[in-house]
Amino acid sequence: MYILTCDNYDGKKETSKALLARAIDIYNMDVGIAMDKSGAELVETIVTSENGKPSIPGWMEFSISDSEGYWAILIADVPCGFDIQLTRPCKLDRIALKYFADEDNMLIVEEGESAFWRIWARREAAIKAVGATVLNRIPAVGGET
């Protein structure tokens, strides 16, 4: 499993594609994968499942996330989901009541805003792993972040 990051991401789709191409080339070189196409060429072959999960036929599983100028990719040989989230002002209570399970809302009451963002990132990662559009009112995955 590899995680590659960039800390000056401008939020543009073309920049993300270029970073993905570069990450593919770095990964392939590091692990000794000989591909007949460059990362840039492989990026152009991305397909999206009916659930919205992107993939590159014949290449590794990956998940991309960005937040407030940060961009990162997780590359693995199994389906994966990855999310980074910097905190920002929003209506946490309304979002949590709509999307989070009762157990998660209780945790937010006990631990505060940091619990909200931890749960949010876990849910986003789970959604990306399976390619779903929403995981409504399902408790977040346990464990430390």
mmCIF file of C-alpha atoms in Angstrom:
data_model
loop_
_atom_site.group_PDB
_atom_site.id
_atom_site.type_symbol
_atom_site.label_atom_id
_atom_site.label_comp_id
_atom_site.label_asym_id
_atom_site.label_seq_id
_atom_site.Cartn_x
_atom_site.Cartn_y
_atom_site.Cartn_z
ATOM 1 C CA MET A 1 0.000 0.000 0.000
ATOM 2 C CA TYR A 2 1.338 3.419 -0.972
ATOM 3 C CA ILE A 3 0.217 6.908 0.002
ATOM 4 C CA LEU A 4 1.580 9.814 -2.006
ATOM 5 C CA THR A 5 0.778 13.438 -1.174
ATOM 6 C CA CYS A 6 0.992 16.996 -2.471
ATOM 7 C CA ASP A 7 0.612 20.005 -0.194
ATOM 8 C CA ASN A 8 0.130 22.773 -2.759
ATOM 9 C CA TYR A 9 -2.831 21.468 -4.766
ATOM 10 C CA ASP A 10 -4.768 24.177 -6.585
ATOM 11 C CA GLY A 11 -8.061 22.260 -6.693
ATOM 12 C CA LYS A 12 -8.167 21.945 -10.475
ATOM 13 C CA LYS A 13 -9.228 18.716 -12.183
ATOM 14 C CA GLU A 14 -6.330 18.897 -14.650
ATOM 15 C CA THR A 15 -3.848 19.273 -11.796
ATOM 16 C CA SER A 16 -5.365 16.215 -10.100
ATOM 17 C CA LYS A 17 -5.000 14.220 -13.325
ATOM 18 C CA ALA A 18 -1.362 15.300 -13.622
ATOM 19 C CA LEU A 19 -0.703 14.338 -9.993
ATOM 20 C CA LEU A 20 -2.371 10.963 -10.576
ATOM 21 C CA ALA A 21 -0.202 10.374 -13.661
ATOM 22 C CA ARG A 22 2.911 11.237 -11.688
ATOM 23 C CA ALA A 23 1.836 8.983 -8.795
ATOM 24 C CA ILE A 24 1.311 6.086 -11.218
ATOM 25 C CA ASP A 25 4.799 6.570 -12.680
ATOM 26 C CA ILE A 26 6.382 6.787 -9.201
ATOM 27 C CA TYR A 27 4.531 3.707 -7.984
ATOM 28 C CA ASN A 28 5.364 1.655 -11.066
ATOM 29 C CA MET A 29 9.038 2.606 -10.816
ATOM 30 C CA ASP A 30 9.240 1.946 -7.058
ATOM 31 C CA VAL A 31 7.710 -1.526 -7.245
ATOM 32 C CA GLY A 32 9.276 -2.457 -10.584
ATOM 33 C CA ILE A 33 6.118 -2.675 -12.669
ATOM 34 C CA ALA A 34 6.942 -2.432 -16.368
ATOM 35 C CA MET A 35 3.959 -0.882 -18.138
ATOM 36 C CA ASP A 36 3.706 -0.250 -21.839
ATOM 37 C CA LYS A 37 1.929 3.036 -21.071
ATOM 38 C CA SER A 38 3.008 6.045 -19.021
ATOM 39 C CA GLY A 39 1.003 7.343 -16.096
ATOM 40 C CA ALA A 40 -0.431 10.091 -18.310
ATOM 41 C CA GLU A 41 -1.586 7.495 -20.840
ATOM 42 C CA LEU A 42 -3.098 5.304 -18.123
ATOM 43 C CA VAL A 43 -5.021 8.260 -16.677
ATOM 44 C CA GLU A 44 -6.750 8.619 -20.029
ATOM 45 C CA THR A 45 -8.081 5.038 -19.705
ATOM 46 C CA ILE A 46 -9.959 5.637 -16.421
ATOM 47 C CA VAL A 47 -13.388 4.030 -16.323
ATOM 48 C CA THR A 48 -16.093 4.605 -13.751
ATOM 49 C CA SER A 49 -18.279 1.833 -12.356
ATOM 50 C CA GLU A 50 -22.050 2.217 -12.238
ATOM 51 C CA ASN A 51 -21.580 3.131 -8.563
ATOM 52 C CA GLY A 52 -19.121 5.895 -9.459
ATOM 53 C CA LYS A 53 -15.832 4.236 -8.443
ATOM 54 C CA PRO A 54 -13.003 5.122 -10.850
ATOM 55 C CA SER A 55 -10.454 2.522 -11.933
ATOM 56 C CA ILE A 56 -7.737 1.973 -14.486
ATOM 57 C CA PRO A 57 -8.154 -1.389 -16.232
ATOM 58 C CA GLY A 58 -5.144 -3.626 -15.616
ATOM 59 C CA TRP A 59 -3.653 -1.400 -12.942
ATOM 60 C CA MET A 60 -3.849 -1.123 -9.143
ATOM 61 C CA GLU A 61 -6.766 -0.011 -6.988
ATOM 62 C CA PHE A 62 -6.598 3.638 -5.922
ATOM 63 C CA SER A 63 -8.473 6.333 -4.063
ATOM 64 C CA ILE A 64 -7.828 10.075 -4.301
ATOM 65 C CA SER A 65 -8.767 12.769 -1.820
ATOM 66 C CA ASP A 66 -8.175 16.491 -1.507
ATOM 67 C CA SER A 67 -8.914 19.164 1.053
ATOM 68 C CA GLU A 68 -7.921 22.818 1.302
ATOM 69 C CA GLY A 69 -4.784 22.643 -0.841
ATOM 70 C CA TYR A 70 -3.805 19.079 0.042
ATOM 71 C CA TRP A 71 -4.043 16.181 -2.432
ATOM 72 C CA ALA A 72 -3.307 12.541 -1.685
ATOM 73 C CA ILE A 73 -3.655 9.132 -3.270
ATOM 74 C CA LEU A 74 -3.815 5.681 -1.732
ATOM 75 C CA ILE A 75 -2.655 2.867 -4.032
ATOM 76 C CA ALA A 76 -3.322 -0.748 -3.058
ATOM 77 C CA ASP A 77 -3.801 -4.200 -4.532
ATOM 78 C CA VAL A 78 -7.275 -4.486 -2.955
ATOM 79 C CA PRO A 79 -10.305 -2.183 -3.145
ATOM 80 C CA CYS A 80 -9.608 0.862 -1.010
ATOM 81 C CA GLY A 81 -11.074 4.157 0.079
ATOM 82 C CA PHE A 82 -9.222 7.173 1.398
ATOM 83 C CA ASP A 83 -10.267 10.596 2.633
ATOM 84 C CA ILE A 84 -8.509 13.608 4.048
ATOM 85 C CA GLN A 85 -10.556 16.417 5.517
ATOM 86 C CA LEU A 86 -9.379 19.632 7.065
ATOM 87 C CA THR A 87 -11.944 21.065 9.435
ATOM 88 C CA ARG A 88 -14.016 24.019 8.340
ATOM 89 C CA PRO A 89 -17.070 25.862 9.598
ATOM 90 C CA CYS A 90 -20.354 24.144 8.719
ATOM 91 C CA LYS A 91 -23.641 23.123 10.318
ATOM 92 C CA LEU A 92 -22.265 19.995 11.976
ATOM 93 C CA ASP A 93 -25.422 19.168 13.921
ATOM 94 C CA ARG A 94 -27.703 19.241 10.872
ATOM 95 C CA ILE A 95 -25.308 17.150 8.789
ATOM 96 C CA ALA A 96 -24.768 14.613 11.570
ATOM 97 C CA LEU A 97 -28.503 14.193 12.227
ATOM 98 C CA LYS A 98 -29.170 13.642 8.529
ATOM 99 C CA TYR A 99 -26.338 11.226 7.716
ATOM 100 C CA PHE A 100 -24.929 9.708 10.903
ATOM 101 C CA ALA A 101 -26.248 6.853 13.022
ATOM 102 C CA ASP A 102 -27.406 7.526 16.580
ATOM 103 C CA GLU A 103 -24.188 5.973 17.955
ATOM 104 C CA ASP A 104 -22.106 8.434 15.962
ATOM 105 C CA ASN A 105 -24.197 11.393 17.092
ATOM 106 C CA MET A 106 -23.729 10.341 20.712
ATOM 107 C CA LEU A 107 -19.974 10.228 20.151
ATOM 108 C CA ILE A 108 -20.064 13.754 18.711
ATOM 109 C CA VAL A 109 -21.947 14.999 21.793
ATOM 110 C CA GLU A 110 -19.337 13.351 24.040
ATOM 111 C CA GLU A 111 -16.174 14.262 22.111
ATOM 112 C CA GLY A 112 -17.123 17.353 20.111
ATOM 113 C CA GLU A 113 -16.226 18.617 16.671
ATOM 114 C CA SER A 114 -13.131 16.432 16.234
ATOM 115 C CA ALA A 115 -15.356 13.325 16.434
ATOM 116 C CA PHE A 116 -17.585 14.737 13.685
ATOM 117 C CA TRP A 117 -14.662 15.180 11.288
ATOM 118 C CA ARG A 118 -13.189 11.774 12.147
ATOM 119 C CA ILE A 119 -16.538 10.077 11.438
ATOM 120 C CA TRP A 120 -17.043 12.138 8.269
ATOM 121 C CA ALA A 121 -13.641 11.122 6.861
ATOM 122 C CA ARG A 122 -14.267 7.441 7.659
ATOM 123 C CA ARG A 123 -17.637 7.529 5.911
ATOM 124 C CA GLU A 124 -16.169 9.255 2.859
ATOM 125 C CA ALA A 125 -13.421 6.627 2.705
ATOM 126 C CA ALA A 126 -15.997 3.827 2.937
ATOM 127 C CA ILE A 127 -18.070 5.404 0.167
ATOM 128 C CA LYS A 128 -14.984 5.664 -2.047
ATOM 129 C CA ALA A 129 -13.988 2.055 -1.320
ATOM 130 C CA VAL A 130 -17.279 0.620 -2.541
ATOM 131 C CA GLY A 131 -18.186 3.291 -5.062
ATOM 132 C CA ALA A 132 -21.502 4.055 -3.365
ATOM 133 C CA THR A 133 -23.149 7.422 -3.595
ATOM 134 C CA VAL A 134 -24.205 7.496 0.045
ATOM 135 C CA LEU A 135 -23.930 5.415 3.192
ATOM 136 C CA ASN A 136 -26.900 6.792 5.044
ATOM 137 C CA ARG A 137 -27.173 6.318 8.798
ATOM 138 C CA ILE A 138 -24.688 3.468 8.981
ATOM 139 C CA PRO A 139 -22.332 3.681 11.988
ATOM 140 C CA ALA A 140 -18.784 4.714 11.168
ATOM 141 C CA VAL A 141 -16.067 2.065 11.112
ATOM 142 C CA GLY A 142 -14.396 1.733 14.514
ATOM 143 C CA GLY A 143 -10.723 2.080 15.278
ATOM 144 C CA GLU A 144 -8.259 4.917 15.524
ATOM 145 C CA THR A 145 -7.460 7.355 12.757
#
